[in-house]
Tab-separated table of C-alpha atoms and ligand atoms in Angstrom:
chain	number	residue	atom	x	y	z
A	1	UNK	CA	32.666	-20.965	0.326
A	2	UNK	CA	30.227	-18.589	1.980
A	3	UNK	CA	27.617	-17.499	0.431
A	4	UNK	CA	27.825	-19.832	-2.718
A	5	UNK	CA	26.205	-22.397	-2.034
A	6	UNK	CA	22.598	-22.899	-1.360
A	7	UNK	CA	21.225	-22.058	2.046
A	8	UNK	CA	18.168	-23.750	3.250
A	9	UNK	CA	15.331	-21.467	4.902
A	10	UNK	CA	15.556	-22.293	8.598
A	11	UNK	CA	11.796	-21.923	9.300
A	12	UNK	CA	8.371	-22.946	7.352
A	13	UNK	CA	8.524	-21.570	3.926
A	14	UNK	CA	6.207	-18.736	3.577
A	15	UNK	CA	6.936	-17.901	-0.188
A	16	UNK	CA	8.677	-19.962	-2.759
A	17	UNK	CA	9.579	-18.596	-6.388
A	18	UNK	CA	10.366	-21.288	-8.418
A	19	UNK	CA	11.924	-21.327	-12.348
A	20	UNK	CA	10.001	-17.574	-12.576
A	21	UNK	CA	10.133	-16.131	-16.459
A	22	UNK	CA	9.247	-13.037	-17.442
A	23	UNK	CA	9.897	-11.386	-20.986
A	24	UNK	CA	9.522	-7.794	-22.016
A	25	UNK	CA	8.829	-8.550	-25.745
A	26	UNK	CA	11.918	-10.682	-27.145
A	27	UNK	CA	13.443	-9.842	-23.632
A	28	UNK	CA	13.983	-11.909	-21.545
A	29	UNK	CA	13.985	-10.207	-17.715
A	30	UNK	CA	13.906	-12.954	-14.991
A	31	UNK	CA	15.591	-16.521	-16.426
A	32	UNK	CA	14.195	-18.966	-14.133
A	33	UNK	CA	14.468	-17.156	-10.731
A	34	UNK	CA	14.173	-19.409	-7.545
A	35	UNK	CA	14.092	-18.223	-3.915
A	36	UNK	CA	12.088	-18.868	-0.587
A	37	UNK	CA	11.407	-16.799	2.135
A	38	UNK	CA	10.830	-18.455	5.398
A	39	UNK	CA	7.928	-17.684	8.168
A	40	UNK	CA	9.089	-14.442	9.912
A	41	UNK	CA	12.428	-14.352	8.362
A	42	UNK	CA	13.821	-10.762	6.732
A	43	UNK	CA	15.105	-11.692	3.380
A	44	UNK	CA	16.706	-9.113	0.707
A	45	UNK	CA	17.600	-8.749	-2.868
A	46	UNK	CA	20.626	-7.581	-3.626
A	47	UNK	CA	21.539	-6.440	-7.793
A	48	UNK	CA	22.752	-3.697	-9.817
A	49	UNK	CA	20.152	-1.611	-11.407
A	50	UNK	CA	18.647	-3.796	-14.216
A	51	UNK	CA	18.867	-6.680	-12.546
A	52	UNK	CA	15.307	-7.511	-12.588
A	53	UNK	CA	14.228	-6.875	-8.745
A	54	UNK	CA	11.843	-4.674	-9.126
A	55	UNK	CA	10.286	-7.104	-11.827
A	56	UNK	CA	10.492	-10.410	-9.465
A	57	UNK	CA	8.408	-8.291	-6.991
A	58	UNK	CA	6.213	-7.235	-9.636
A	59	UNK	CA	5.461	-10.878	-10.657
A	60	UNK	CA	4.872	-11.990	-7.766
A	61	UNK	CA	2.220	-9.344	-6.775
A	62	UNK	CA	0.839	-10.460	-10.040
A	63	UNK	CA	1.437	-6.826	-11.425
A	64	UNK	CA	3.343	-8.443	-14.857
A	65	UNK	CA	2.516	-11.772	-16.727
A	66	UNK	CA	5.086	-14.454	-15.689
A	67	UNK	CA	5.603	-18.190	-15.985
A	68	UNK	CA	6.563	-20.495	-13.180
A	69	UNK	CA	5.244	-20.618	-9.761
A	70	UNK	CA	5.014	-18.012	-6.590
A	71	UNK	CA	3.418	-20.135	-3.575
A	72	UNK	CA	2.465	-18.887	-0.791
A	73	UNK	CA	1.237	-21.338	1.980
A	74	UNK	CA	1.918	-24.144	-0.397
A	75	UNK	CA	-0.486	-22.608	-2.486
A	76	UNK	CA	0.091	-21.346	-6.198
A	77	UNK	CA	-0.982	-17.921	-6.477
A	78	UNK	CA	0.885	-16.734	-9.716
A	79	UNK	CA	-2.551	-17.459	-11.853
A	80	UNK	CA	-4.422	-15.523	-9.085
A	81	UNK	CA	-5.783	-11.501	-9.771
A	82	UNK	CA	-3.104	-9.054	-8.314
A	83	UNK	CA	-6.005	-8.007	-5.542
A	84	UNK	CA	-6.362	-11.540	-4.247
A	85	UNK	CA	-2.735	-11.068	-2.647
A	86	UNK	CA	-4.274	-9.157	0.072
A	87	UNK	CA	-6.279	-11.783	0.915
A	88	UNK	CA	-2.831	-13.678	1.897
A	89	UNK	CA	-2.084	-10.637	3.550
A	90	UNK	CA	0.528	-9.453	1.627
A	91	UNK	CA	1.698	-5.816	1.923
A	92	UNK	CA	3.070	-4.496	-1.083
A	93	UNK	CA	5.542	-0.730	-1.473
A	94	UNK	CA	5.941	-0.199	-5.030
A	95	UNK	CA	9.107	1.233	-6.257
A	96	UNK	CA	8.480	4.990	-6.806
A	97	UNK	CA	6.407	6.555	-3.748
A	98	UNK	CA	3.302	5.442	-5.434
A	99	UNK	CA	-0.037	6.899	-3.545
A	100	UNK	CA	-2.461	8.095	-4.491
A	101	UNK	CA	-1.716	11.556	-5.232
A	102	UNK	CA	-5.294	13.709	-4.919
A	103	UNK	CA	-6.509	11.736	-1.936
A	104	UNK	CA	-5.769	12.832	1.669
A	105	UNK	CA	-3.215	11.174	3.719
A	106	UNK	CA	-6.306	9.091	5.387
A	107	UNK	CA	-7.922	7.841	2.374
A	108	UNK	CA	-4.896	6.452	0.986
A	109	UNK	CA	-4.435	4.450	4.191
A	110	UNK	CA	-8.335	3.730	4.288
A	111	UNK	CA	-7.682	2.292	0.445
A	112	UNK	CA	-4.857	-0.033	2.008
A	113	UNK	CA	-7.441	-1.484	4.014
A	114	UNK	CA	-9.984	-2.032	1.613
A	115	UNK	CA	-9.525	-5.838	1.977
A	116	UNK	CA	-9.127	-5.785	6.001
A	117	UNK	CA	-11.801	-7.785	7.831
A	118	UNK	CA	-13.505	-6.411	10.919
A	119	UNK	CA	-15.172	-3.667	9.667
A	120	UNK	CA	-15.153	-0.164	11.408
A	121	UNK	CA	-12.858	-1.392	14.731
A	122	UNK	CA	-10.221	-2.897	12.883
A	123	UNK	CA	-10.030	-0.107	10.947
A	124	UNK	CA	-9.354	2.144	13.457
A	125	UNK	CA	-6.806	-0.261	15.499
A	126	UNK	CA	-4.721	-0.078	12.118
A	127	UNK	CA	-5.272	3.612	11.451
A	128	UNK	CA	-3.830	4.037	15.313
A	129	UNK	CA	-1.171	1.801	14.647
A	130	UNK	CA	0.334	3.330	11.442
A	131	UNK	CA	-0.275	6.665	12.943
A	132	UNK	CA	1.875	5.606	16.001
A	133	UNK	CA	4.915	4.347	13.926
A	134	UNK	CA	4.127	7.753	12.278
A	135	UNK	CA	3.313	10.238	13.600
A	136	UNK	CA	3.966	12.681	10.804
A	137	UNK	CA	0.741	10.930	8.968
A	138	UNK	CA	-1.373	11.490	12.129
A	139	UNK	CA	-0.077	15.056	11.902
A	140	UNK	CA	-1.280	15.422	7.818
A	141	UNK	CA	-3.889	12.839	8.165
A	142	UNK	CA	-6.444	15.465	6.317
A	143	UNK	CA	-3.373	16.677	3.743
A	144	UNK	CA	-3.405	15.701	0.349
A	145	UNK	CA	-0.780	13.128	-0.683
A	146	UNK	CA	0.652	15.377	-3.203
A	147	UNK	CA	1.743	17.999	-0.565
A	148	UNK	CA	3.492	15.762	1.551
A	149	UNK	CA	7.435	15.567	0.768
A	150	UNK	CA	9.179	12.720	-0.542
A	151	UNK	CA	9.781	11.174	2.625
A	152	UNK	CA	6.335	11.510	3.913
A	153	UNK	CA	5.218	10.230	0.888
A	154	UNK	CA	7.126	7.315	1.520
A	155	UNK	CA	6.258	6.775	4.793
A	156	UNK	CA	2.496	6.668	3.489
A	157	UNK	CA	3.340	4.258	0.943
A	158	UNK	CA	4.877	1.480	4.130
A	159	UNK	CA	1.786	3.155	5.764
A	160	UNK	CA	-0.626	2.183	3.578
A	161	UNK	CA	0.732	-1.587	2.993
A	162	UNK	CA	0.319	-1.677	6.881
A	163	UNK	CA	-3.192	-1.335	6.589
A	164	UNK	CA	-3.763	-4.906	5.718
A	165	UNK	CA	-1.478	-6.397	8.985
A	166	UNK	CA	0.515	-8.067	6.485
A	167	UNK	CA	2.038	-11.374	7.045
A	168	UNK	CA	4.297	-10.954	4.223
A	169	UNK	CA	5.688	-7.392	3.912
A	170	UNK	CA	7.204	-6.668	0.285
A	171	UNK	CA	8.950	-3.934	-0.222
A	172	UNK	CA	10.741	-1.973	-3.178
A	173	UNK	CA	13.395	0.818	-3.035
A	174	UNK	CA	12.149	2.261	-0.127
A	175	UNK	CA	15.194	4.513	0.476
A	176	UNK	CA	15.706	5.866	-3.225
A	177	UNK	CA	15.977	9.730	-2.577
A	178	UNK	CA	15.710	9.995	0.852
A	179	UNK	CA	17.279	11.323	3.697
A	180	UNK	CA	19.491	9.316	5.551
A	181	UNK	CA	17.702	10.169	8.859
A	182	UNK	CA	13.995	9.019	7.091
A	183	UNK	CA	15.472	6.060	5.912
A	184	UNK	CA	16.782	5.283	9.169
A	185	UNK	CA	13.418	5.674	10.576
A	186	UNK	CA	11.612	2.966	7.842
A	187	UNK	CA	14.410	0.355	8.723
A	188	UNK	CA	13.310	0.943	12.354
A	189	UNK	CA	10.061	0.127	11.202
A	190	UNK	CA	10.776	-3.004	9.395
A	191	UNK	CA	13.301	-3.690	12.156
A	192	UNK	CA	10.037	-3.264	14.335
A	193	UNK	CA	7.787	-5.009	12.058
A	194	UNK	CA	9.743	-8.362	11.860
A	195	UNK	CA	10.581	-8.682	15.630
A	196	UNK	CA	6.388	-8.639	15.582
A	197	UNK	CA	6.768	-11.763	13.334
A	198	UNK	CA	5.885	-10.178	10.215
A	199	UNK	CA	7.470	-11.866	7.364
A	200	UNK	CA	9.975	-9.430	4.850
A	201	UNK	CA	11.460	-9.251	0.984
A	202	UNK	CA	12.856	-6.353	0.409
A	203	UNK	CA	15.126	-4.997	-1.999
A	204	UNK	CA	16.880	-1.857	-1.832
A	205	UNK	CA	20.040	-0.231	-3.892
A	206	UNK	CA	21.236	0.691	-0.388
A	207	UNK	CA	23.190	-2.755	-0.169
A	208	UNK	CA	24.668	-2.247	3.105
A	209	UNK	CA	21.620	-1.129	4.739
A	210	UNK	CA	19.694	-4.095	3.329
A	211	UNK	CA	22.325	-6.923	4.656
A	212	UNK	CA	22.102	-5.429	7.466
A	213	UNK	CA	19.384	-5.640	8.125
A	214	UNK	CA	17.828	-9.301	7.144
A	215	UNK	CA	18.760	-12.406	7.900
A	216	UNK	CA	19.599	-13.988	4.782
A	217	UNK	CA	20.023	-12.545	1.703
A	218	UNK	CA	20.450	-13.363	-2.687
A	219	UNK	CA	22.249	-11.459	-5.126
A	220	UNK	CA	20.573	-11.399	-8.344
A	221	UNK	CA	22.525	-10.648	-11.938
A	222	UNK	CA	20.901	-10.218	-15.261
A	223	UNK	CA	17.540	-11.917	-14.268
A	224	UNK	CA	19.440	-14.635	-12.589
A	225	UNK	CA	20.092	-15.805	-8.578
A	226	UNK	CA	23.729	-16.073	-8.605
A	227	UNK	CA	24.518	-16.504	-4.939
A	228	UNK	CA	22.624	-16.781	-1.323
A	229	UNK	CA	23.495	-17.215	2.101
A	230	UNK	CA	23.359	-15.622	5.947
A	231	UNK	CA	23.418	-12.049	5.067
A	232	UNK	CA	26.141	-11.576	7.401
A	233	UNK	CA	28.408	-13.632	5.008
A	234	UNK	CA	27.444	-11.614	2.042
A	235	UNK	CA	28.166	-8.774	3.540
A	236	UNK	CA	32.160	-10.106	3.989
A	237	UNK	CA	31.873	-11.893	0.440
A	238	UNK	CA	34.481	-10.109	-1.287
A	239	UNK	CA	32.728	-10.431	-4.554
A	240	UNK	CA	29.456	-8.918	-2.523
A	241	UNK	CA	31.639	-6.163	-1.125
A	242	UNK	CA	33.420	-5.350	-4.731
A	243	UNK	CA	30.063	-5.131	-6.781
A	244	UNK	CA	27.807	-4.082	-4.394
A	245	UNK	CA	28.741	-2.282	-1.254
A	246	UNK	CA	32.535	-0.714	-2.389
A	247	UNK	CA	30.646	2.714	-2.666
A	248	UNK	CA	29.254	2.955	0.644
B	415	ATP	N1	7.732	-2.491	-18.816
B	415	ATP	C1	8.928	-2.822	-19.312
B	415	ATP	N2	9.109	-2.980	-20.643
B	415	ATP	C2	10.315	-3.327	-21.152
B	415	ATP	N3	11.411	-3.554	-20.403
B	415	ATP	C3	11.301	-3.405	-19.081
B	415	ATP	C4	10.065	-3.017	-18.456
B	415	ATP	N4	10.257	-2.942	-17.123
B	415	ATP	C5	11.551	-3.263	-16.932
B	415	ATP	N5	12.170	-3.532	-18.088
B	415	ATP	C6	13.577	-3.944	-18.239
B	415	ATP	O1	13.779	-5.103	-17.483
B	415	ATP	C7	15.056	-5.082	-16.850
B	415	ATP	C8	14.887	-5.277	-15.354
B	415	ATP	O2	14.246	-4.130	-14.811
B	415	ATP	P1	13.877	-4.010	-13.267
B	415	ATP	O3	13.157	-2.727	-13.103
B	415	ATP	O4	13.219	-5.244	-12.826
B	415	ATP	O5	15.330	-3.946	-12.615
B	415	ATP	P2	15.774	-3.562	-11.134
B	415	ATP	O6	16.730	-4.630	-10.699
B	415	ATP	O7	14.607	-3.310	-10.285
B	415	ATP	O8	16.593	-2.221	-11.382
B	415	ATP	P3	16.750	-0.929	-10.406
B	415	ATP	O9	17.800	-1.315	-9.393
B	415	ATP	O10	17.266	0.127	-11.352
B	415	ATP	O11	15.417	-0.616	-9.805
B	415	ATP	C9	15.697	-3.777	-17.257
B	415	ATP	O12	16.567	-4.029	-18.320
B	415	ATP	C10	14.532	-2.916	-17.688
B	415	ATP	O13	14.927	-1.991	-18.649
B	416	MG	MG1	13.897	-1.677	-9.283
């Protein structure tokens, strides 16, 4: 049946969760999560709130202590410090529009980049490029954060995960609040982003969106993966359409 079974990643792995625990106190969150995301493929997330998404993200930016294994490359980075991810070139957006409130709309994309090599140059290539894909930023560059609105704020946040030219682009809730037009805009951008070859996970409570999206896609239930496949087919899963996308 589409969508149950187990569907291979068609290129190179990139990132592989494997049997990934995490526990809140007696809690336990994720219960031996598994996925992989293959080279330049767009892969989502799909759950109901409480799921555990945001916490399998979190884990494997090193943001919560876990148990299992996140490789990247082949190479086990769960024991690593959360900043060594950018190293990998992994871009991160938090849930929640986190930036850095009392800095201008330039330093928080300068922070982004605080692990970019190429000094001054490459710098300024990414500061051009982010500014391109938004040209709102380039507008407020010398604003503070906290002025901008929510969906500036959010377009700072991709923005700022740009900085590093991720490989791997990671990316939480991005359209939680937002206008319909703005989030139209950031799928353009991650549209745009993996037709460059960057590599996506992102999860998002806008379902439909999200399948729509990516390539492939998992739906995740109480800290579990319960079912994977072409995102396509999980968008015409009737058990995907029932839980997850009836409302849209
Ligand atoms: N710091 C924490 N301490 C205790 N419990 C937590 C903590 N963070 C999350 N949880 C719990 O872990 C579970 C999973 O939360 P998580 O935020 O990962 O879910 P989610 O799938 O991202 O949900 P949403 O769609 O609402 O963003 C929830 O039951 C939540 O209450
Ligand atoms: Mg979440």
């Amino acid at each position: 049946m589409p969508g149950k079974g187990r569907c291979p990643v068609a290129t190179e792995p990139l990132l592989v969760v494997s049997d990934l625990r995490v526990s809140y106190g007696r809690a336990q969150v994720l219960d031996g999560v598994r996925l992989a995301v293959g080279k330049g493929e767009f892969v989502t997330v799909v759950g109901a709130n409480g799921a555990g998404k945001t916490t399998l993200l979190r884990a494997i930016m090193g943001l919560v202590p876990a148990r299992g294994r996140v490789q990247v490359h082949g190479q086990d980075i769960l024991p690593w410090p959360p900043h060594r991810r950018a190293e990998l070139r992994i871009g991160y957006v938090p849930e929640g529009r986190r930036v850095f409130a009392d800095l201008t709309v330039f330093e928080n994309l300068q922070a982004g980049a605080y692990r970019l090599p190429g000094g001054r140059t490459a710098l300024q290539a990414r500061l051009d490029f982010v500014y391109g894909l938004f040209p709102r930023l380039a507008e407020r560059r010398h604003q503070l954060a906290a002025s901008l609105s929510g969906g500036e704020q959010q377009m700072l946040a991709v923005g700022r995960a740009l900085m590093i030219d991720p490989v791997l682009l990671i990316i939480d809730e991005i359209s939680m609040g937002l206008a319909p037009v703005v989030v139209d805009q950031l799928f353009r951008v991650f549209g745009d982003m993996h037709r460059q070859g960057v590599t996506i996970l992102l999860v998002d409570q806008n379902a439909q969106k999200a399948l729509a999206a990516a390539d492939r896609g998992y739906v995740m239930e109480t800290g579990r993966i319960t079912m994977e496949g072409p995102a396509g087919e999980l968008r015409n899963n009737p058990a995907v359409v029932e839980a997850y996308l009836q409302s849209l």
